[in-house]
């Protein structure tokens, strides 16, 4: 596998894998640059309903490749290109239209945590560790990345992880809202697969609309017009009618909506 690639399981769940095991899956400039294109390909595949993001081997990702941090051509701003690729990748993951689940083992630090917090959900194995460490090396963290943390865990925890650079255990991260579910290492894949299957079984139109609305509200932009259009779509497509009929007949619904 390349350093960043994907597999599709059962035709409906895509698994995006960070695969640079010898470097604890540290993310290179090229990997940040490639991520939006991979996500666009998966977003365009209507058969894919859920995206799982994980790391190969024992770690999710130990962060950005430190050796590349100040290797840019402009001595006045040697991180300019890397920062641009990084923020573009985070935005692409945050705005991916389908549900995303970070499946985390081992290290989830710096750029790895950026990947995880831009997913919709984070499932963690016992023994995994979390942190953002710019204060350890003197990096000024960009506001767009800080806002994602702020929206997720609030100001106190955001300040704690950014100021201290300390690492949190999975259990501490769960208490602070950084992680949604902590399970045993051996149970992690089955827990993620079960939750992904639950999401696949639900109305994809409802999920799409809910994600659009949450993102709009976090961005403090108007959410009403898009939500109204989705409501009209659930009527026109027969999505709502099928859901109500299936409920009355006590069977699993066969939702007809496709993003097309």
PDB file of C-alpha atoms in Angstrom:
ATOM      1  CA  UNK A   1       0.000   0.000   0.000  1.00  0.00           C
ATOM      2  CA  UNK A   2       1.088   3.589  -0.587  1.00  0.00           C
ATOM      3  CA  UNK A   3       1.630   5.870   2.414  1.00  0.00           C
ATOM      4  CA  UNK A   4      -1.991   6.976   2.108  1.00  0.00           C
ATOM      5  CA  UNK A   5      -4.602   4.828   0.423  1.00  0.00           C
ATOM      6  CA  UNK A   6      -8.022   3.315   0.807  1.00  0.00           C
ATOM      7  CA  UNK A   7      -9.896   0.038   0.626  1.00  0.00           C
ATOM      8  CA  UNK A   8     -13.657  -0.449   0.260  1.00  0.00           C
ATOM      9  CA  UNK A   9     -15.252  -3.130   2.426  1.00  0.00           C
ATOM     10  CA  UNK A  10     -18.469  -4.725   1.315  1.00  0.00           C
ATOM     11  CA  UNK A  11     -18.887  -1.965  -1.243  1.00  0.00           C
ATOM     12  CA  UNK A  12     -20.223   0.501   1.331  1.00  0.00           C
ATOM     13  CA  UNK A  13     -17.574   1.236   3.987  1.00  0.00           C
ATOM     14  CA  UNK A  14     -14.304   2.798   2.887  1.00  0.00           C
ATOM     15  CA  UNK A  15     -11.198   2.487   5.033  1.00  0.00           C
ATOM     16  CA  UNK A  16      -8.572   5.195   4.578  1.00  0.00           C
ATOM     17  CA  UNK A  17      -5.235   3.984   5.953  1.00  0.00           C
ATOM     18  CA  UNK A  18      -2.227   6.066   6.992  1.00  0.00           C
ATOM     19  CA  UNK A  19       0.608   3.640   6.239  1.00  0.00           C
ATOM     20  CA  UNK A  20       4.068   4.744   7.234  1.00  0.00           C
ATOM     21  CA  UNK A  21       4.639   2.276  10.031  1.00  0.00           C
ATOM     22  CA  UNK A  22       8.388   2.793  10.355  1.00  0.00           C
ATOM     23  CA  UNK A  23       7.726   6.443  11.281  1.00  0.00           C
ATOM     24  CA  UNK A  24       4.659   5.737  13.465  1.00  0.00           C
ATOM     25  CA  UNK A  25       2.582   6.983  10.517  1.00  0.00           C
ATOM     26  CA  UNK A  26       4.006  10.501  10.666  1.00  0.00           C
ATOM     27  CA  UNK A  27       2.378  12.563   7.918  1.00  0.00           C
ATOM     28  CA  UNK A  28       4.539  14.032   5.163  1.00  0.00           C
ATOM     29  CA  UNK A  29       3.845  17.103   3.065  1.00  0.00           C
ATOM     30  CA  UNK A  30       2.976  14.810   0.144  1.00  0.00           C
ATOM     31  CA  UNK A  31       0.442  12.911   2.270  1.00  0.00           C
ATOM     32  CA  UNK A  32      -1.294  16.117   3.376  1.00  0.00           C
ATOM     33  CA  UNK A  33      -1.343  17.231  -0.263  1.00  0.00           C
ATOM     34  CA  UNK A  34      -2.831  13.920  -1.450  1.00  0.00           C
ATOM     35  CA  UNK A  35      -5.610  13.664   1.137  1.00  0.00           C
ATOM     36  CA  UNK A  36      -8.186  16.023  -0.454  1.00  0.00           C
ATOM     37  CA  UNK A  37      -7.992  14.159  -3.765  1.00  0.00           C
ATOM     38  CA  UNK A  38      -8.544  10.788  -2.110  1.00  0.00           C
ATOM     39  CA  UNK A  39     -11.483  12.177  -0.162  1.00  0.00           C
ATOM     40  CA  UNK A  40     -13.011  13.685  -3.307  1.00  0.00           C
ATOM     41  CA  UNK A  41     -12.818  10.281  -5.005  1.00  0.00           C
ATOM     42  CA  UNK A  42     -14.601   8.605  -2.104  1.00  0.00           C
ATOM     43  CA  UNK A  43     -17.192  11.384  -1.852  1.00  0.00           C
ATOM     44  CA  UNK A  44     -18.066  10.886  -5.519  1.00  0.00           C
ATOM     45  CA  UNK A  45     -18.624   7.132  -5.045  1.00  0.00           C
ATOM     46  CA  UNK A  46     -22.324   6.886  -4.217  1.00  0.00           C
ATOM     47  CA  UNK A  47     -21.947   3.281  -3.028  1.00  0.00           C
ATOM     48  CA  UNK A  48     -19.686   4.380  -0.164  1.00  0.00           C
ATOM     49  CA  UNK A  49     -21.782   5.324   2.869  1.00  0.00           C
ATOM     50  CA  UNK A  50     -19.200   5.567   5.682  1.00  0.00           C
ATOM     51  CA  UNK A  51     -15.487   6.375   5.873  1.00  0.00           C
ATOM     52  CA  UNK A  52     -13.229   4.858   8.541  1.00  0.00           C
ATOM     53  CA  UNK A  53      -9.818   6.503   8.981  1.00  0.00           C
ATOM     54  CA  UNK A  54      -7.069   4.547  10.712  1.00  0.00           C
ATOM     55  CA  UNK A  55      -3.354   3.921  10.876  1.00  0.00           C
ATOM     56  CA  UNK A  56      -1.415   0.847   9.842  1.00  0.00           C
ATOM     57  CA  UNK A  57       0.360  -1.022  12.622  1.00  0.00           C
ATOM     58  CA  UNK A  58       0.306  -0.047  16.292  1.00  0.00           C
ATOM     59  CA  UNK A  59      -0.210   3.739  15.867  1.00  0.00           C
ATOM     60  CA  UNK A  60      -2.836   6.011  14.359  1.00  0.00           C
ATOM     61  CA  UNK A  61      -0.336   8.788  13.636  1.00  0.00           C
ATOM     62  CA  UNK A  62       2.417  10.392  15.690  1.00  0.00           C
ATOM     63  CA  UNK A  63       1.901  13.697  13.857  1.00  0.00           C
ATOM     64  CA  UNK A  64       3.542  15.650  11.093  1.00  0.00           C
ATOM     65  CA  UNK A  65       6.997  14.646   9.933  1.00  0.00           C
ATOM     66  CA  UNK A  66       9.216  16.927  12.038  1.00  0.00           C
ATOM     67  CA  UNK A  67      11.983  16.812   9.447  1.00  0.00           C
ATOM     68  CA  UNK A  68       9.764  18.671   6.971  1.00  0.00           C
ATOM     69  CA  UNK A  69       8.426  21.384   9.273  1.00  0.00           C
ATOM     70  CA  UNK A  70      10.875  24.114   8.303  1.00  0.00           C
ATOM     71  CA  UNK A  71      12.106  22.733   4.986  1.00  0.00           C
ATOM     72  CA  UNK A  72      10.171  25.137   2.751  1.00  0.00           C
ATOM     73  CA  UNK A  73      11.861  27.339   0.174  1.00  0.00           C
ATOM     74  CA  UNK A  74      10.969  30.694   1.790  1.00  0.00           C
ATOM     75  CA  UNK A  75      13.296  31.370   4.760  1.00  0.00           C
ATOM     76  CA  UNK A  76      10.833  33.975   6.068  1.00  0.00           C
ATOM     77  CA  UNK A  77       8.044  31.388   6.187  1.00  0.00           C
ATOM     78  CA  UNK A  78       9.502  27.885   5.738  1.00  0.00           C
ATOM     79  CA  UNK A  79       6.227  26.245   6.843  1.00  0.00           C
ATOM     80  CA  UNK A  80       4.006  28.068   4.317  1.00  0.00           C
ATOM     81  CA  UNK A  81       3.484  25.235   1.843  1.00  0.00           C
ATOM     82  CA  UNK A  82       3.146  22.560   4.518  1.00  0.00           C
ATOM     83  CA  UNK A  83       0.664  24.699   6.470  1.00  0.00           C
ATOM     84  CA  UNK A  84      -1.434  25.263   3.339  1.00  0.00           C
ATOM     85  CA  UNK A  85      -1.565  21.546   2.514  1.00  0.00           C
ATOM     86  CA  UNK A  86      -2.329  20.687   6.143  1.00  0.00           C
ATOM     87  CA  UNK A  87      -5.230  23.127   6.472  1.00  0.00           C
ATOM     88  CA  UNK A  88      -6.640  22.138   3.076  1.00  0.00           C
ATOM     89  CA  UNK A  89      -6.577  18.470   4.112  1.00  0.00           C
ATOM     90  CA  UNK A  90      -8.262  19.184   7.436  1.00  0.00           C
ATOM     91  CA  UNK A  91     -10.994  21.172   5.701  1.00  0.00           C
ATOM     92  CA  UNK A  92     -11.570  18.417   3.140  1.00  0.00           C
ATOM     93  CA  UNK A  93     -11.973  15.830   5.892  1.00  0.00           C
ATOM     94  CA  UNK A  94     -14.207  18.081   7.990  1.00  0.00           C
ATOM     95  CA  UNK A  95     -16.460  18.766   4.990  1.00  0.00           C
ATOM     96  CA  UNK A  96     -16.534  15.182   3.699  1.00  0.00           C
ATOM     97  CA  UNK A  97     -20.264  14.678   3.099  1.00  0.00           C
ATOM     98  CA  UNK A  98     -20.569  11.185   4.610  1.00  0.00           C
ATOM     99  CA  UNK A  99     -20.043   9.994   8.197  1.00  0.00           C
ATOM    100  CA  UNK A 100     -16.406   9.587   9.202  1.00  0.00           C
ATOM    101  CA  UNK A 101     -14.985   7.494  12.048  1.00  0.00           C
ATOM    102  CA  UNK A 102     -11.416   7.705  13.318  1.00  0.00           C
ATOM    103  CA  UNK A 103     -10.330   4.265  14.570  1.00  0.00           C
ATOM    104  CA  UNK A 104      -7.400   4.984  16.884  1.00  0.00           C
ATOM    105  CA  UNK A 105      -4.680   2.779  18.289  1.00  0.00           C
ATOM    106  CA  UNK A 106      -1.440   3.912  19.873  1.00  0.00           C
ATOM    107  CA  UNK A 107      -0.189   7.430  19.169  1.00  0.00           C
ATOM    108  CA  UNK A 108      -2.680  10.098  18.050  1.00  0.00           C
ATOM    109  CA  UNK A 109      -0.601  13.227  18.370  1.00  0.00           C
ATOM    110  CA  UNK A 110      -0.250  16.567  16.568  1.00  0.00           C
ATOM    111  CA  UNK A 111      -1.206  16.073  12.940  1.00  0.00           C
ATOM    112  CA  UNK A 112      -2.658  12.690  13.854  1.00  0.00           C
ATOM    113  CA  UNK A 113      -5.018  14.343  16.300  1.00  0.00           C
ATOM    114  CA  UNK A 114      -5.880  16.916  13.633  1.00  0.00           C
ATOM    115  CA  UNK A 115      -7.029  14.051  11.417  1.00  0.00           C
ATOM    116  CA  UNK A 116      -9.006  12.444  14.249  1.00  0.00           C
ATOM    117  CA  UNK A 117     -10.813  15.586  15.451  1.00  0.00           C
ATOM    118  CA  UNK A 118     -11.896  16.445  11.921  1.00  0.00           C
ATOM    119  CA  UNK A 119     -13.730  13.111  11.762  1.00  0.00           C
ATOM    120  CA  UNK A 120     -17.291  12.900  13.040  1.00  0.00           C
ATOM    121  CA  UNK A 121     -16.498  10.179  15.586  1.00  0.00           C
ATOM    122  CA  UNK A 122     -13.441   8.829  17.398  1.00  0.00           C
ATOM    123  CA  UNK A 123     -13.288   5.218  18.608  1.00  0.00           C
ATOM    124  CA  UNK A 124     -10.198   4.525  20.697  1.00  0.00           C
ATOM    125  CA  UNK A 125      -8.347   1.508  21.981  1.00  0.00           C
ATOM    126  CA  UNK A 126      -7.238   1.340  25.609  1.00  0.00           C
ATOM    127  CA  UNK A 127      -3.602   2.401  25.724  1.00  0.00           C
ATOM    128  CA  UNK A 128      -3.881   5.008  22.967  1.00  0.00           C
ATOM    129  CA  UNK A 129      -2.543   8.516  23.690  1.00  0.00           C
ATOM    130  CA  UNK A 130      -3.628  11.977  22.544  1.00  0.00           C
ATOM    131  CA  UNK A 131      -2.002  15.379  22.428  1.00  0.00           C
ATOM    132  CA  UNK A 132      -1.091  18.497  20.509  1.00  0.00           C
ATOM    133  CA  UNK A 133       2.533  19.417  21.053  1.00  0.00           C
ATOM    134  CA  UNK A 134       3.373  22.753  19.315  1.00  0.00           C
ATOM    135  CA  UNK A 135       4.399  24.321  22.640  1.00  0.00           C
ATOM    136  CA  UNK A 136       7.185  21.747  22.894  1.00  0.00           C
ATOM    137  CA  UNK A 137       8.891  22.975  19.717  1.00  0.00           C
ATOM    138  CA  UNK A 138       7.709  26.567  19.299  1.00  0.00           C
ATOM    139  CA  UNK A 139       5.121  26.162  16.530  1.00  0.00           C
ATOM    140  CA  UNK A 140       2.310  28.742  16.417  1.00  0.00           C
ATOM    141  CA  UNK A 141      -0.856  26.730  15.910  1.00  0.00           C
ATOM    142  CA  UNK A 142      -3.206  28.092  13.189  1.00  0.00           C
ATOM    143  CA  UNK A 143      -6.605  29.465  14.239  1.00  0.00           C
ATOM    144  CA  UNK A 144      -8.549  27.144  11.916  1.00  0.00           C
ATOM    145  CA  UNK A 145      -7.072  24.110  13.654  1.00  0.00           C
ATOM    146  CA  UNK A 146      -7.657  25.588  17.106  1.00  0.00           C
ATOM    147  CA  UNK A 147     -11.316  26.272  16.263  1.00  0.00           C
ATOM    148  CA  UNK A 148     -11.926  22.583  15.533  1.00  0.00           C
ATOM    149  CA  UNK A 149     -10.635  21.700  19.015  1.00  0.00           C
ATOM    150  CA  UNK A 150     -12.593  24.555  20.565  1.00  0.00           C
ATOM    151  CA  UNK A 151     -15.859  23.437  18.960  1.00  0.00           C
ATOM    152  CA  UNK A 152     -15.260  19.862  20.076  1.00  0.00           C
ATOM    153  CA  UNK A 153     -14.008  20.153  23.658  1.00  0.00           C
ATOM    154  CA  UNK A 154     -14.401  23.798  24.732  1.00  0.00           C
ATOM    155  CA  UNK A 155     -11.907  26.449  25.754  1.00  0.00           C
ATOM    156  CA  UNK A 156     -10.555  24.884  28.959  1.00  0.00           C
ATOM    157  CA  UNK A 157      -9.472  21.598  27.375  1.00  0.00           C
ATOM    158  CA  UNK A 158      -8.245  23.362  24.235  1.00  0.00           C
ATOM    159  CA  UNK A 159      -6.002  25.574  26.345  1.00  0.00           C
ATOM    160  CA  UNK A 160      -4.858  22.626  28.445  1.00  0.00           C
ATOM    161  CA  UNK A 161      -3.664  20.521  25.530  1.00  0.00           C
ATOM    162  CA  UNK A 162      -2.163  23.431  23.586  1.00  0.00           C
ATOM    163  CA  UNK A 163      -0.436  25.171  26.504  1.00  0.00           C
ATOM    164  CA  UNK A 164       0.939  22.061  28.179  1.00  0.00           C
ATOM    165  CA  UNK A 165       1.712  19.779  25.254  1.00  0.00           C
ATOM    166  CA  UNK A 166       0.976  16.917  27.640  1.00  0.00           C
ATOM    167  CA  UNK A 167      -0.410  13.608  26.399  1.00  0.00           C
ATOM    168  CA  UNK A 168      -3.790  12.296  27.510  1.00  0.00           C
ATOM    169  CA  UNK A 169      -4.721   8.665  27.965  1.00  0.00           C
ATOM    170  CA  UNK A 170      -7.722   7.333  26.074  1.00  0.00           C
ATOM    171  CA  UNK A 171      -9.746   7.432  29.279  1.00  0.00           C
ATOM    172  CA  UNK A 172      -8.778  11.053  29.983  1.00  0.00           C
ATOM    173  CA  UNK A 173      -9.555  11.988  26.386  1.00  0.00           C
ATOM    174  CA  UNK A 174     -12.991  10.373  26.671  1.00  0.00           C
ATOM    175  CA  UNK A 175     -13.778  12.326  29.843  1.00  0.00           C
ATOM    176  CA  UNK A 176     -12.861  15.569  28.072  1.00  0.00           C
ATOM    177  CA  UNK A 177     -14.998  14.759  25.024  1.00  0.00           C
ATOM    178  CA  UNK A 178     -12.029  14.263  22.731  1.00  0.00           C
ATOM    179  CA  UNK A 179     -12.932  10.583  22.216  1.00  0.00           C
ATOM    180  CA  UNK A 180     -16.425   9.101  21.844  1.00  0.00           C
ATOM    181  CA  UNK A 181     -15.837   5.491  22.833  1.00  0.00           C
ATOM    182  CA  UNK A 182     -12.940   3.586  24.437  1.00  0.00           C
ATOM    183  CA  UNK A 183     -12.785  -0.181  24.004  1.00  0.00           C
ATOM    184  CA  UNK A 184     -10.283  -2.993  24.326  1.00  0.00           C
ATOM    185  CA  UNK A 185      -7.667  -3.329  21.609  1.00  0.00           C
ATOM    186  CA  UNK A 186      -9.114  -6.642  20.437  1.00  0.00           C
ATOM    187  CA  UNK A 187     -12.653  -5.224  20.272  1.00  0.00           C
ATOM    188  CA  UNK A 188     -11.846  -2.005  18.433  1.00  0.00           C
ATOM    189  CA  UNK A 189     -12.397  -3.188  14.852  1.00  0.00           C
ATOM    190  CA  UNK A 190     -15.621  -5.017  15.659  1.00  0.00           C
ATOM    191  CA  UNK A 191     -16.989  -1.985  17.543  1.00  0.00           C
ATOM    192  CA  UNK A 192     -16.186   0.296  14.600  1.00  0.00           C
ATOM    193  CA  UNK A 193     -17.601  -2.180  12.078  1.00  0.00           C
ATOM    194  CA  UNK A 194     -20.820  -2.507  14.088  1.00  0.00           C
ATOM    195  CA  UNK A 195     -21.268   1.246  14.371  1.00  0.00           C
ATOM    196  CA  UNK A 196     -20.495   1.716  10.668  1.00  0.00           C
ATOM    197  CA  UNK A 197     -23.139  -0.891   9.846  1.00  0.00           C
ATOM    198  CA  UNK A 198     -25.631   1.023  11.990  1.00  0.00           C
ATOM    199  CA  UNK A 199     -24.897   4.210  10.046  1.00  0.00           C
ATOM    200  CA  UNK A 200     -25.228   2.385   6.716  1.00  0.00           C
ATOM    201  CA  UNK A 201     -28.694   1.154   7.770  1.00  0.00           C
ATOM    202  CA  UNK A 202     -30.012   4.654   8.464  1.00  0.00           C
ATOM    203  CA  UNK A 203     -31.393   7.222   6.043  1.00  0.00           C
ATOM    204  CA  UNK A 204     -28.401   8.629   4.189  1.00  0.00           C
ATOM    205  CA  UNK A 205     -30.455  11.717   3.345  1.00  0.00           C
ATOM    206  CA  UNK A 206     -31.122  12.383   7.039  1.00  0.00           C
ATOM    207  CA  UNK A 207     -27.437  11.900   7.857  1.00  0.00           C
ATOM    208  CA  UNK A 208     -26.324  14.125   4.980  1.00  0.00           C
ATOM    209  CA  UNK A 209     -28.690  16.898   6.021  1.00  0.00           C
ATOM    210  CA  UNK A 210     -27.716  16.643   9.693  1.00  0.00           C
ATOM    211  CA  UNK A 211     -24.013  16.858   8.881  1.00  0.00           C
ATOM    212  CA  UNK A 212     -24.566  19.845   6.589  1.00  0.00           C
ATOM    213  CA  UNK A 213     -26.584  21.593   9.291  1.00  0.00           C
ATOM    214  CA  UNK A 214     -24.051  20.941  12.061  1.00  0.00           C
ATOM    215  CA  UNK A 215     -21.217  22.227   9.867  1.00  0.00           C
ATOM    216  CA  UNK A 216     -23.201  25.336   8.920  1.00  0.00           C
ATOM    217  CA  UNK A 217     -24.078  26.090  12.544  1.00  0.00           C
ATOM    218  CA  UNK A 218     -20.451  25.668  13.641  1.00  0.00           C
ATOM    219  CA  UNK A 219     -19.386  27.998  10.839  1.00  0.00           C
ATOM    220  CA  UNK A 220     -22.154  30.425  11.884  1.00  0.00           C
ATOM    221  CA  UNK A 221     -23.650  30.445   8.380  1.00  0.00           C
ATOM    222  CA  UNK A 222     -27.302  30.105   7.415  1.00  0.00           C
ATOM    223  CA  UNK A 223     -28.508  26.505   7.766  1.00  0.00           C
ATOM    224  CA  UNK A 224     -32.225  26.969   7.165  1.00  0.00           C
ATOM    225  CA  UNK A 225     -32.357  27.102   3.360  1.00  0.00           C
ATOM    226  CA  UNK A 226     -30.315  23.924   2.891  1.00  0.00           C
ATOM    227  CA  UNK A 227     -32.290  22.071   5.564  1.00  0.00           C
ATOM    228  CA  UNK A 228     -35.579  23.081   3.912  1.00  0.00           C
ATOM    229  CA  UNK A 229     -34.308  21.829   0.552  1.00  0.00           C
ATOM    230  CA  UNK A 230     -33.350  18.501   2.148  1.00  0.00           C
ATOM    231  CA  UNK A 231     -36.796  18.263   3.775  1.00  0.00           C
ATOM    232  CA  UNK A 232     -38.443  18.752   0.399  1.00  0.00           C
ATOM    233  CA  UNK A 233     -36.084  16.145  -1.038  1.00  0.00           C
ATOM    234  CA  UNK A 234     -37.095  13.541   1.552  1.00  0.00           C
ATOM    235  CA  UNK A 235     -40.705  13.997   0.458  1.00  0.00           C
ATOM    236  CA  UNK A 236     -39.994  13.973  -3.274  1.00  0.00           C
ATOM    237  CA  UNK A 237     -37.640  10.998  -3.159  1.00  0.00           C
ATOM    238  CA  UNK A 238     -39.952   8.828  -1.077  1.00  0.00           C
ATOM    239  CA  UNK A 239     -37.366   8.561   1.694  1.00  0.00           C
ATOM    240  CA  UNK A 240     -39.716   9.665   4.467  1.00  0.00           C
ATOM    241  CA  UNK A 241     -42.630   7.638   3.129  1.00  0.00           C
ATOM    242  CA  UNK A 242     -40.508   4.478   3.104  1.00  0.00           C
ATOM    243  CA  UNK A 243     -39.246   5.116   6.626  1.00  0.00           C
ATOM    244  CA  UNK A 244     -42.767   5.535   7.984  1.00  0.00           C
ATOM    245  CA  UNK A 245     -44.087   2.523   6.060  1.00  0.00           C
ATOM    246  CA  UNK A 246     -41.247   0.295   7.308  1.00  0.00           C
ATOM    247  CA  UNK A 247     -41.837   1.440  10.879  1.00  0.00           C
ATOM    248  CA  UNK A 248     -45.511   0.531  10.625  1.00  0.00           C
ATOM    249  CA  UNK A 249     -44.693  -2.848   9.092  1.00  0.00           C
ATOM    250  CA  UNK A 250     -41.984  -3.532  11.686  1.00  0.00           C
ATOM    251  CA  UNK A 251     -39.292  -4.170   9.116  1.00  0.00           C
ATOM    252  CA  UNK A 252     -35.973  -2.608   8.146  1.00  0.00           C
ATOM    253  CA  UNK A 253     -36.489   0.284   5.732  1.00  0.00           C
ATOM    254  CA  UNK A 254     -35.200   0.193   2.163  1.00  0.00           C
ATOM    255  CA  UNK A 255     -34.360   3.840   1.793  1.00  0.00           C
ATOM    256  CA  UNK A 256     -34.424   4.934  -1.877  1.00  0.00           C
ATOM    257  CA  UNK A 257     -32.360   8.148  -1.689  1.00  0.00           C
ATOM    258  CA  UNK A 258     -29.023   8.343  -3.489  1.00  0.00           C
ATOM    259  CA  UNK A 259     -26.813  11.395  -3.590  1.00  0.00           C
ATOM    260  CA  UNK A 260     -26.288  10.877  -7.343  1.00  0.00           C
TER     261      UNK A 260
END
